[in-house]
Tab-separated table of C-alpha atoms and ligand atoms in Angstrom:
chain	number	residue	atom	x	y	z
A	1	UNK	CA	6.515	-33.803	-3.982
A	2	UNK	CA	3.721	-32.648	-6.186
A	3	UNK	CA	4.710	-29.973	-8.684
A	4	UNK	CA	2.433	-27.348	-10.231
A	5	UNK	CA	-0.087	-27.120	-7.426
A	6	UNK	CA	0.804	-23.495	-6.661
A	7	UNK	CA	0.112	-22.609	-10.281
A	8	UNK	CA	-3.177	-24.439	-10.275
A	9	UNK	CA	-4.314	-22.708	-7.060
A	10	UNK	CA	-3.164	-19.299	-8.417
A	11	UNK	CA	-5.070	-19.703	-11.638
A	12	UNK	CA	-8.208	-20.659	-9.735
A	13	UNK	CA	-7.820	-17.821	-7.359
A	14	UNK	CA	-7.420	-15.328	-10.282
A	15	UNK	CA	-10.885	-16.373	-11.526
A	16	UNK	CA	-12.537	-15.166	-8.313
A	17	UNK	CA	-10.153	-12.678	-6.717
A	18	UNK	CA	-8.591	-9.746	-8.541
A	19	UNK	CA	-5.105	-10.869	-9.300
A	20	UNK	CA	-5.672	-13.906	-7.156
A	21	UNK	CA	-4.694	-12.111	-3.993
A	22	UNK	CA	-6.264	-9.955	-1.236
A	23	UNK	CA	-3.313	-7.607	-0.966
A	24	UNK	CA	-1.240	-6.692	-4.087
A	25	UNK	CA	2.393	-7.423	-2.998
A	26	UNK	CA	1.477	-11.019	-2.381
A	27	UNK	CA	1.088	-11.617	-6.187
A	28	UNK	CA	4.906	-11.745	-6.789
A	29	UNK	CA	4.566	-9.053	-9.481
A	30	UNK	CA	7.863	-7.447	-8.475
A	31	UNK	CA	9.726	-10.711	-8.717
A	32	UNK	CA	7.663	-12.528	-11.306
A	33	UNK	CA	6.484	-16.074	-11.142
A	34	UNK	CA	3.770	-17.822	-9.180
A	35	UNK	CA	3.170	-17.027	-5.493
A	36	UNK	CA	3.487	-19.833	-3.020
A	37	UNK	CA	0.109	-20.836	-1.556
A	38	UNK	CA	0.444	-21.487	2.160
A	39	UNK	CA	-0.902	-24.558	3.847
A	40	UNK	CA	0.311	-23.807	7.305
A	41	UNK	CA	2.948	-22.128	9.446
A	42	UNK	CA	4.723	-23.107	12.602
A	43	UNK	CA	7.605	-21.402	14.282
A	44	UNK	CA	10.013	-19.958	11.719
A	45	UNK	CA	8.637	-22.017	8.866
A	46	UNK	CA	5.793	-21.990	6.363
A	47	UNK	CA	4.622	-24.990	4.304
A	48	UNK	CA	3.077	-25.058	0.834
A	49	UNK	CA	0.806	-27.577	-0.915
A	50	UNK	CA	3.652	-29.043	-2.971
A	51	UNK	CA	5.348	-30.460	0.072
A	52	UNK	CA	7.993	-27.740	0.414
A	53	UNK	CA	8.929	-25.951	3.604
A	54	UNK	CA	10.466	-22.506	3.802
A	55	UNK	CA	12.284	-20.528	6.477
A	56	UNK	CA	10.118	-17.396	6.496
A	57	UNK	CA	11.657	-13.959	6.698
A	58	UNK	CA	8.454	-12.158	5.657
A	59	UNK	CA	6.558	-13.185	8.797
A	60	UNK	CA	3.241	-11.720	7.712
A	61	UNK	CA	5.071	-8.485	6.880
A	62	UNK	CA	6.497	-8.209	10.345
A	63	UNK	CA	3.337	-8.907	12.311
A	64	UNK	CA	4.636	-12.202	13.738
A	65	UNK	CA	7.546	-11.301	16.018
A	66	UNK	CA	7.181	-14.591	18.011
A	67	UNK	CA	6.842	-16.807	15.003
A	68	UNK	CA	3.933	-18.696	13.399
A	69	UNK	CA	1.263	-20.246	15.648
A	70	UNK	CA	3.143	-19.537	18.866
A	71	UNK	CA	1.669	-21.963	21.396
A	72	UNK	CA	1.151	-19.598	24.251
A	73	UNK	CA	-0.773	-17.117	22.136
A	74	UNK	CA	-2.808	-19.765	20.357
A	75	UNK	CA	-3.782	-21.366	23.749
A	76	UNK	CA	-5.024	-18.000	25.104
A	77	UNK	CA	-7.019	-17.273	21.923
A	78	UNK	CA	-8.624	-20.687	21.894
A	79	UNK	CA	-9.827	-20.253	25.457
A	80	UNK	CA	-11.317	-16.740	24.860
A	81	UNK	CA	-12.960	-17.626	21.608
A	82	UNK	CA	-15.215	-20.139	23.323
A	83	UNK	CA	-16.907	-17.232	25.103
A	84	UNK	CA	-17.830	-15.204	22.031
A	85	UNK	CA	-15.819	-13.459	19.349
A	86	UNK	CA	-17.352	-9.950	19.234
A	87	UNK	CA	-19.952	-8.115	21.247
A	88	UNK	CA	-20.008	-4.543	19.981
A	89	UNK	CA	-19.913	-3.657	23.665
A	90	UNK	CA	-16.973	-2.902	25.945
A	91	UNK	CA	-14.837	-5.570	27.732
A	92	UNK	CA	-12.204	-5.090	30.461
A	93	UNK	CA	-9.727	-6.775	28.157
A	94	UNK	CA	-9.617	-3.570	26.056
A	95	UNK	CA	-8.641	-1.550	29.072
A	96	UNK	CA	-5.927	-4.042	30.010
A	97	UNK	CA	-4.580	-3.831	26.451
A	98	UNK	CA	-4.721	-0.011	26.325
A	99	UNK	CA	-2.865	0.154	29.719
A	100	UNK	CA	-0.133	-2.144	28.489
A	101	UNK	CA	0.523	0.092	25.506
A	102	UNK	CA	0.263	3.342	27.488
A	103	UNK	CA	2.838	1.903	29.902
A	104	UNK	CA	5.184	0.902	27.117
A	105	UNK	CA	5.110	4.074	24.974
A	106	UNK	CA	6.265	7.217	26.790
A	107	UNK	CA	4.068	9.533	24.687
A	108	UNK	CA	0.895	7.488	24.703
A	109	UNK	CA	-1.597	8.550	27.411
A	110	UNK	CA	-4.690	7.065	25.665
A	111	UNK	CA	-5.309	4.541	23.007
A	112	UNK	CA	-8.138	3.816	20.532
A	113	UNK	CA	-8.130	0.381	18.880
A	114	UNK	CA	-9.327	-0.387	15.392
A	115	UNK	CA	-8.933	-3.159	12.846
A	116	UNK	CA	-5.933	-2.211	10.618
A	117	UNK	CA	-2.950	0.078	10.333
A	118	UNK	CA	-4.692	1.851	7.520
A	119	UNK	CA	-7.489	2.857	9.835
A	120	UNK	CA	-5.017	4.002	12.437
A	121	UNK	CA	-3.222	6.361	10.028
A	122	UNK	CA	-6.520	7.569	8.440
A	123	UNK	CA	-7.926	8.388	11.956
A	124	UNK	CA	-4.644	9.948	13.049
A	125	UNK	CA	-4.807	12.448	10.142
A	126	UNK	CA	-8.503	13.201	10.684
A	127	UNK	CA	-7.770	13.739	14.373
A	128	UNK	CA	-4.857	16.034	13.627
A	129	UNK	CA	-7.070	18.020	11.167
A	130	UNK	CA	-9.851	18.234	13.656
A	131	UNK	CA	-7.565	19.303	16.515
A	132	UNK	CA	-5.726	21.973	14.578
A	133	UNK	CA	-8.534	23.075	12.235
A	134	UNK	CA	-5.956	22.926	9.385
A	135	UNK	CA	-6.083	20.989	6.158
A	136	UNK	CA	-2.610	20.221	4.801
A	137	UNK	CA	-0.409	17.315	5.764
A	138	UNK	CA	3.267	16.412	5.153
A	139	UNK	CA	4.367	12.853	4.340
A	140	UNK	CA	7.599	11.520	3.036
A	141	UNK	CA	8.307	9.749	-0.294
A	142	UNK	CA	8.572	6.003	0.232
A	143	UNK	CA	6.745	5.951	3.515
A	144	UNK	CA	3.609	3.869	3.552
A	145	UNK	CA	0.736	4.749	5.850
A	146	UNK	CA	-2.018	2.435	4.549
A	147	UNK	CA	-4.213	3.146	1.628
A	148	UNK	CA	-6.381	6.134	2.491
A	149	UNK	CA	-6.632	8.357	-0.592
A	150	UNK	CA	-4.574	11.335	0.655
A	151	UNK	CA	-1.828	9.106	2.033
A	152	UNK	CA	-1.399	7.005	-1.069
A	153	UNK	CA	1.071	9.310	-2.735
A	154	UNK	CA	4.614	7.964	-3.359
A	155	UNK	CA	3.785	5.354	-0.789
A	156	UNK	CA	6.595	2.785	-0.836
A	157	UNK	CA	6.774	-0.805	-1.886
A	158	UNK	CA	3.344	-1.517	-3.302
A	159	UNK	CA	3.274	1.521	-5.522
A	160	UNK	CA	7.063	1.425	-6.127
A	161	UNK	CA	6.779	-2.133	-7.213
A	162	UNK	CA	3.937	-1.295	-9.578
A	163	UNK	CA	5.627	1.708	-11.024
A	164	UNK	CA	2.615	3.957	-10.397
A	165	UNK	CA	3.117	7.109	-8.424
A	166	UNK	CA	-0.094	6.681	-6.555
A	167	UNK	CA	-3.232	5.011	-7.893
A	168	UNK	CA	-6.206	5.569	-10.099
A	169	UNK	CA	-9.292	6.731	-8.333
A	170	UNK	CA	-7.609	9.585	-6.369
A	171	UNK	CA	-9.259	12.821	-7.370
A	172	UNK	CA	-6.737	15.770	-7.455
A	173	UNK	CA	-8.906	17.432	-4.824
A	174	UNK	CA	-8.206	14.573	-2.358
A	175	UNK	CA	-4.451	14.726	-2.627
A	176	UNK	CA	-3.872	18.378	-3.200
A	177	UNK	CA	-3.433	18.965	0.537
A	178	UNK	CA	-0.661	16.359	0.803
A	179	UNK	CA	2.973	17.573	0.540
A	180	UNK	CA	5.357	14.744	-0.248
A	181	UNK	CA	8.906	15.557	0.900
A	182	UNK	CA	12.154	13.695	1.042
A	183	UNK	CA	12.869	11.550	4.107
A	184	UNK	CA	16.085	12.586	5.955
A	185	UNK	CA	16.041	16.044	4.350
A	186	UNK	CA	15.196	18.505	7.086
A	187	UNK	CA	15.976	21.631	5.095
A	188	UNK	CA	13.041	20.938	2.732
A	189	UNK	CA	10.749	20.352	5.669
A	190	UNK	CA	11.729	23.671	7.192
A	191	UNK	CA	11.161	25.550	3.954
A	192	UNK	CA	7.680	24.053	3.416
A	193	UNK	CA	6.623	24.535	7.023
A	194	UNK	CA	7.800	28.160	7.199
A	195	UNK	CA	5.787	28.945	4.110
A	196	UNK	CA	2.609	26.978	4.852
A	197	UNK	CA	2.468	26.486	8.595
A	198	UNK	CA	-0.865	28.163	9.027
A	199	UNK	CA	-2.430	25.410	6.905
A	200	UNK	CA	-0.445	22.368	8.007
A	201	UNK	CA	-2.239	20.018	10.376
A	202	UNK	CA	0.355	17.282	10.765
A	203	UNK	CA	3.615	15.644	9.764
A	204	UNK	CA	3.173	11.857	9.464
A	205	UNK	CA	6.355	9.762	9.213
A	206	UNK	CA	7.502	6.199	9.619
A	207	UNK	CA	10.279	7.260	12.141
A	208	UNK	CA	12.327	4.288	10.768
A	209	UNK	CA	10.858	3.644	7.398
A	210	UNK	CA	10.485	-0.049	6.412
A	211	UNK	CA	8.139	0.147	3.471
A	212	UNK	CA	10.771	1.192	0.882
A	213	UNK	CA	13.125	-1.263	2.445
A	214	UNK	CA	14.624	-0.327	5.810
A	215	UNK	CA	15.953	3.264	5.946
A	216	UNK	CA	17.679	4.711	8.985
A	217	UNK	CA	17.187	8.278	10.175
A	218	UNK	CA	20.121	10.595	9.956
A	219	UNK	CA	21.216	12.074	13.323
A	220	UNK	CA	18.836	14.918	14.252
A	221	UNK	CA	16.267	14.288	11.442
A	222	UNK	CA	13.546	13.086	13.854
A	223	UNK	CA	14.597	15.596	16.507
A	224	UNK	CA	14.348	18.333	13.911
A	225	UNK	CA	10.859	17.216	12.953
A	226	UNK	CA	9.821	17.351	16.582
A	227	UNK	CA	11.252	20.850	17.121
A	228	UNK	CA	9.791	22.377	14.042
A	229	UNK	CA	6.362	20.810	14.573
A	230	UNK	CA	6.248	21.923	18.160
A	231	UNK	CA	7.228	25.459	17.278
A	232	UNK	CA	4.420	25.796	14.698
A	233	UNK	CA	1.831	23.749	16.623
A	234	UNK	CA	1.796	21.077	14.024
A	235	UNK	CA	0.792	17.571	15.159
A	236	UNK	CA	3.680	15.077	14.734
A	237	UNK	CA	2.478	11.551	13.995
A	238	UNK	CA	4.872	8.605	14.199
A	239	UNK	CA	3.557	5.717	12.186
A	240	UNK	CA	5.011	2.777	14.161
A	241	UNK	CA	2.793	0.109	12.621
A	242	UNK	CA	5.940	-1.878	11.817
A	243	UNK	CA	8.436	-0.547	14.272
A	244	UNK	CA	6.159	-0.573	17.359
A	245	UNK	CA	7.387	-3.452	19.586
A	246	UNK	CA	9.711	-4.622	16.717
A	247	UNK	CA	12.908	-2.911	17.779
A	248	UNK	CA	12.276	-2.620	21.559
A	249	UNK	CA	9.451	-2.485	24.031
A	250	UNK	CA	8.326	1.089	23.594
A	251	UNK	CA	8.942	2.136	20.005
A	252	UNK	CA	11.298	4.341	18.084
A	253	UNK	CA	10.200	7.259	20.301
A	254	UNK	CA	11.757	5.483	23.279
A	255	UNK	CA	14.848	4.469	21.334
A	256	UNK	CA	15.674	8.116	20.424
A	257	UNK	CA	13.827	9.724	23.261
A	258	UNK	CA	11.546	11.873	20.999
A	259	UNK	CA	7.929	12.193	21.840
A	260	UNK	CA	5.466	12.486	18.980
A	261	UNK	CA	1.904	13.808	19.643
A	262	UNK	CA	0.201	10.786	18.039
A	263	UNK	CA	1.365	7.233	17.321
A	264	UNK	CA	-0.082	4.695	14.877
A	265	UNK	CA	0.260	0.978	15.709
A	266	UNK	CA	-0.721	-2.330	14.138
A	267	UNK	CA	0.897	-5.581	13.013
A	268	UNK	CA	2.731	-6.891	16.109
A	269	UNK	CA	0.121	-5.606	18.626
A	270	UNK	CA	-2.485	-7.882	17.101
A	271	UNK	CA	-0.444	-10.974	17.754
A	272	UNK	CA	-1.329	-12.255	14.250
A	273	UNK	CA	-4.935	-10.999	14.165
A	274	UNK	CA	-6.350	-7.899	12.498
A	275	UNK	CA	-5.653	-4.730	14.455
A	276	UNK	CA	-4.715	-1.109	14.424
A	277	UNK	CA	-4.106	1.327	17.253
A	278	UNK	CA	-4.008	5.109	17.534
A	279	UNK	CA	-2.434	6.535	20.677
A	280	UNK	CA	-1.212	9.799	22.026
A	281	UNK	CA	-1.668	12.800	24.264
A	282	UNK	CA	-4.888	12.896	26.169
A	283	UNK	CA	-5.497	16.441	25.141
A	284	UNK	CA	-5.587	15.442	21.470
A	285	UNK	CA	-7.083	11.902	21.945
A	286	UNK	CA	-10.123	13.396	23.669
A	287	UNK	CA	-11.080	15.139	20.445
A	288	UNK	CA	-12.178	11.615	19.326
A	289	UNK	CA	-15.866	10.883	19.673
A	290	UNK	CA	-17.743	10.283	21.913
A	291	UNK	CA	-15.843	12.857	24.032
A	292	UNK	CA	-14.955	15.129	21.146
A	293	UNK	CA	-16.323	15.710	17.662
A	294	UNK	CA	-13.810	13.833	15.493
A	295	UNK	CA	-15.710	10.703	14.435
A	296	UNK	CA	-14.076	7.288	14.487
A	297	UNK	CA	-15.741	3.913	14.934
A	298	UNK	CA	-15.634	0.179	14.151
A	299	UNK	CA	-17.979	-2.832	14.510
A	300	UNK	CA	-15.204	-5.287	15.326
A	301	UNK	CA	-12.809	-2.801	16.954
A	302	UNK	CA	-11.343	-4.196	20.187
A	303	UNK	CA	-12.866	-7.677	19.678
A	304	UNK	CA	-11.729	-10.125	22.336
A	305	UNK	CA	-9.853	-12.318	19.853
A	306	UNK	CA	-7.444	-9.763	18.474
A	307	UNK	CA	-7.101	-8.155	21.871
A	308	UNK	CA	-6.284	-11.419	23.631
A	309	UNK	CA	-3.698	-12.329	21.047
A	310	UNK	CA	-2.259	-8.837	21.480
A	311	UNK	CA	-2.111	-8.880	25.255
A	312	UNK	CA	-0.555	-12.288	25.273
A	313	UNK	CA	2.102	-11.247	22.711
A	314	UNK	CA	2.949	-8.029	24.538
A	315	UNK	CA	3.351	-9.844	27.859
A	316	UNK	CA	5.732	-12.280	26.353
A	317	UNK	CA	7.742	-9.464	24.764
A	318	UNK	CA	7.783	-7.592	28.070
A	319	UNK	CA	8.738	-10.508	30.284
A	320	UNK	CA	11.094	-12.536	28.226
A	321	UNK	CA	13.386	-9.654	27.264
A	322	UNK	CA	13.744	-11.093	23.787
A	323	UNK	CA	15.018	-8.023	21.986
A	324	UNK	CA	18.671	-8.624	22.703
A	325	UNK	CA	18.325	-12.188	21.497
A	326	UNK	CA	16.598	-11.104	18.261
A	327	UNK	CA	19.199	-8.532	17.535
A	328	UNK	CA	22.063	-10.989	18.107
A	329	UNK	CA	20.534	-13.479	15.656
A	330	UNK	CA	19.981	-10.743	13.081
A	331	UNK	CA	23.571	-9.492	13.515
A	332	UNK	CA	24.948	-12.882	12.868
A	333	UNK	CA	22.830	-13.266	9.760
A	334	UNK	CA	23.605	-9.788	8.367
A	335	UNK	CA	27.361	-9.866	8.995
A	336	UNK	CA	27.411	-13.319	7.365
A	337	UNK	CA	25.640	-11.960	4.304
A	338	UNK	CA	28.008	-9.012	4.056
A	339	UNK	CA	31.046	-11.301	4.271
A	340	UNK	CA	29.732	-13.609	1.540
A	341	UNK	CA	28.864	-10.645	-0.745
A	342	UNK	CA	32.344	-9.240	-0.337
A	343	UNK	CA	33.890	-12.586	-1.283
A	344	UNK	CA	31.687	-13.056	-4.347
A	345	UNK	CA	31.981	-9.407	-5.291
A	346	UNK	CA	28.195	-8.799	-5.137
A	347	UNK	CA	27.468	-5.132	-4.476
A	348	UNK	CA	24.955	-4.710	-1.652
A	349	UNK	CA	24.033	-2.362	1.178
A	350	UNK	CA	22.373	-3.815	4.177
A	351	UNK	CA	20.254	-1.489	6.310
A	352	UNK	CA	19.479	-3.067	9.596
A	353	UNK	CA	18.034	-2.197	13.006
A	354	UNK	CA	16.966	-4.683	15.672
A	355	UNK	CA	15.517	-7.679	13.953
A	356	UNK	CA	14.574	-6.058	10.618
A	357	UNK	CA	16.783	-5.461	7.643
A	358	UNK	CA	16.896	-4.955	3.853
A	359	UNK	CA	19.584	-6.159	1.468
A	360	UNK	CA	19.757	-3.526	-1.257
A	361	UNK	CA	21.406	-4.748	-4.398
A	362	UNK	CA	23.095	-1.469	-5.403
A	363	UNK	CA	26.327	0.149	-6.421
A	364	UNK	CA	25.620	3.011	-4.026
A	365	UNK	CA	27.719	3.274	-0.831
A	366	UNK	CA	24.684	3.943	1.293
A	367	UNK	CA	20.862	4.069	0.955
A	368	UNK	CA	19.116	6.720	3.039
A	369	UNK	CA	16.181	8.025	1.011
A	370	UNK	CA	13.694	7.154	-1.634
A	371	UNK	CA	15.888	8.430	-4.531
A	372	UNK	CA	18.681	6.165	-3.420
A	373	UNK	CA	16.246	3.271	-2.952
A	374	UNK	CA	15.178	3.524	-6.568
A	375	UNK	CA	18.731	3.034	-7.759
A	376	UNK	CA	18.576	-0.620	-6.611
A	377	UNK	CA	19.031	-3.430	-9.075
A	378	UNK	CA	15.600	-5.013	-8.973
A	379	UNK	CA	16.552	-7.568	-11.706
A	380	UNK	CA	19.277	-8.940	-9.452
A	381	UNK	CA	16.876	-9.052	-6.533
A	382	UNK	CA	14.390	-10.987	-8.653
A	383	UNK	CA	17.021	-13.644	-9.410
A	384	UNK	CA	18.168	-13.704	-5.789
A	385	UNK	CA	14.558	-14.061	-4.544
A	386	UNK	CA	13.777	-17.030	-6.767
A	387	UNK	CA	16.965	-18.920	-6.145
A	388	UNK	CA	16.496	-18.472	-2.410
A	389	UNK	CA	12.989	-19.732	-2.736
A	390	UNK	CA	14.278	-22.909	-4.415
A	391	UNK	CA	16.664	-23.301	-1.429
A	392	UNK	CA	13.709	-23.140	0.968
A	393	UNK	CA	14.113	-19.570	2.122
A	394	UNK	CA	11.075	-17.281	1.818
A	395	UNK	CA	12.114	-13.639	1.540
A	396	UNK	CA	9.772	-10.669	1.001
A	397	UNK	CA	8.737	-10.718	-2.661
A	398	UNK	CA	10.066	-7.251	-3.462
A	399	UNK	CA	13.403	-5.408	-3.185
A	400	UNK	CA	11.542	-2.607	-1.416
A	401	UNK	CA	10.529	-4.546	1.707
A	402	UNK	CA	12.044	-5.519	5.034
A	403	UNK	CA	13.086	-8.958	6.196
A	404	UNK	CA	11.976	-9.939	9.777
A	405	UNK	CA	13.686	-12.317	12.196
A	406	UNK	CA	11.338	-13.792	14.879
A	407	UNK	CA	11.871	-15.377	18.255
A	408	UNK	CA	11.290	-18.753	16.578
A	409	UNK	CA	14.245	-18.479	14.121
A	410	UNK	CA	16.895	-20.844	15.351
A	411	UNK	CA	20.674	-20.776	14.929
A	412	UNK	CA	20.230	-23.670	12.543
A	413	UNK	CA	17.797	-21.524	10.470
A	414	UNK	CA	20.413	-18.750	10.236
A	415	UNK	CA	23.123	-21.238	9.276
A	416	UNK	CA	20.964	-22.753	6.582
A	417	UNK	CA	20.057	-19.328	5.287
A	418	UNK	CA	23.737	-18.254	5.069
A	419	UNK	CA	24.655	-21.505	3.279
A	420	UNK	CA	21.771	-20.858	0.759
A	421	UNK	CA	23.065	-17.279	0.187
A	422	UNK	CA	26.581	-18.586	-0.293
A	423	UNK	CA	25.414	-20.897	-3.079
A	424	UNK	CA	22.992	-18.352	-4.591
A	425	UNK	CA	25.462	-15.456	-4.649
A	426	UNK	CA	27.714	-17.640	-6.814
A	427	UNK	CA	25.349	-17.418	-9.748
A	428	UNK	CA	23.537	-14.124	-9.771
B	501	LIG	C1	1.382	-2.192	7.252
B	501	LIG	C2	1.528	-0.699	7.474
B	501	LIG	C3	0.395	0.083	7.457
B	501	LIG	C4	-0.977	-0.407	7.140
B	501	LIG	O1	-1.452	-1.419	8.042
B	501	LIG	P1	-2.600	-2.430	7.527
B	501	LIG	O2	-2.878	-3.248	8.790
B	501	LIG	O3	-1.962	-3.210	6.397
B	501	LIG	O4	-3.735	-1.579	7.014
B	501	LIG	C5	0.543	1.425	7.814
B	501	LIG	N1	1.748	1.957	8.140
B	501	LIG	C6	2.839	1.186	8.124
B	501	LIG	C7	4.173	1.823	8.511
B	501	LIG	C8	2.740	-0.147	7.803
B	501	LIG	O5	3.873	-0.892	7.768
């Protein structure tokens, strides 16, 4: 056991990298303290340089549904990498990958692959604008769609954590076409659409938001969005970067039987490598260049490494029917947590679907939109987070994020986690 290495590594990192990190939430700003620097990951666990191991519920922000360094995926990647890592020319692997996703998602007839979820959302909005010839877009407070200027308005955890409504460097002109409405409030959507429909290109939504913590849609909210967008010829975009292949094999659209026009993907479909995907109706997708005139491109897009990791992950998800298993594990964990909280008189609300969940520390009875989310007790979460970390449990370093259970989490992991929560809830 060597203490203080994380601090040393963090200080060194801060000299050369802004804030010491390459993505802001990693810096532990929301919970305070020094981030853990990771040496390696295997299965459900990550290991630091001080000799500690942690059961990981962050799982690269949901990207790793199978667990860290899953052997079968790593084996496939190793063999493909020997033959070149990028060509800037097409490979049949890309077609195989697109076909897998088109077969899985009822609404997706064609897919364009890129390198991040941010790109997918950015391209989706450009495509919707190009297709409709309209400028304005609707998004929902607390939903995150990557960091393109016009989407970075009330954008969930990162900006919630940092207490800034959006960001510096966003000229008014860039965001004046973005309406930010309240998730789960269909009345407001109707009002805005009825007034501005001639100018509205798209509604973009995380159908089940997970970037302000997990929020569940009220009955008929998503159906309502579909009906109203269809009526006014507005493009409906489901941002399933987190939910795609997380809850089932085929997305929230399949779960609720609601077909969006376009879908953004990322995280899980890259099998732990950089990726983004934009899919949807052929009629709209063929507005993309080189067929149509909406430009979209990428030097490393569809590289054989990300694609191979993706294909191998999707095949495992498809063949092993793991979703039931994941859900059972998560149910045991969440009902255990609720029971302990009740006993210790800690006020929480757990929002859960499939293998993702958020424990909101709150006196509210339920949490279903951004306003409710903001009533959470972040101070209590901060204490909870650090005490859990000491117990060897790595939770997302912000109240406004989701926990993810992977195929590699064992019953023993769940037991250990519950025992830690039992001890920790005693003194927060
Ligand atoms: C993570 C995420 C993005 C952005 O993806 P990156 O790969 O980080 O650019 C977009 N939308 C949602 C819903 C996400 O969770």
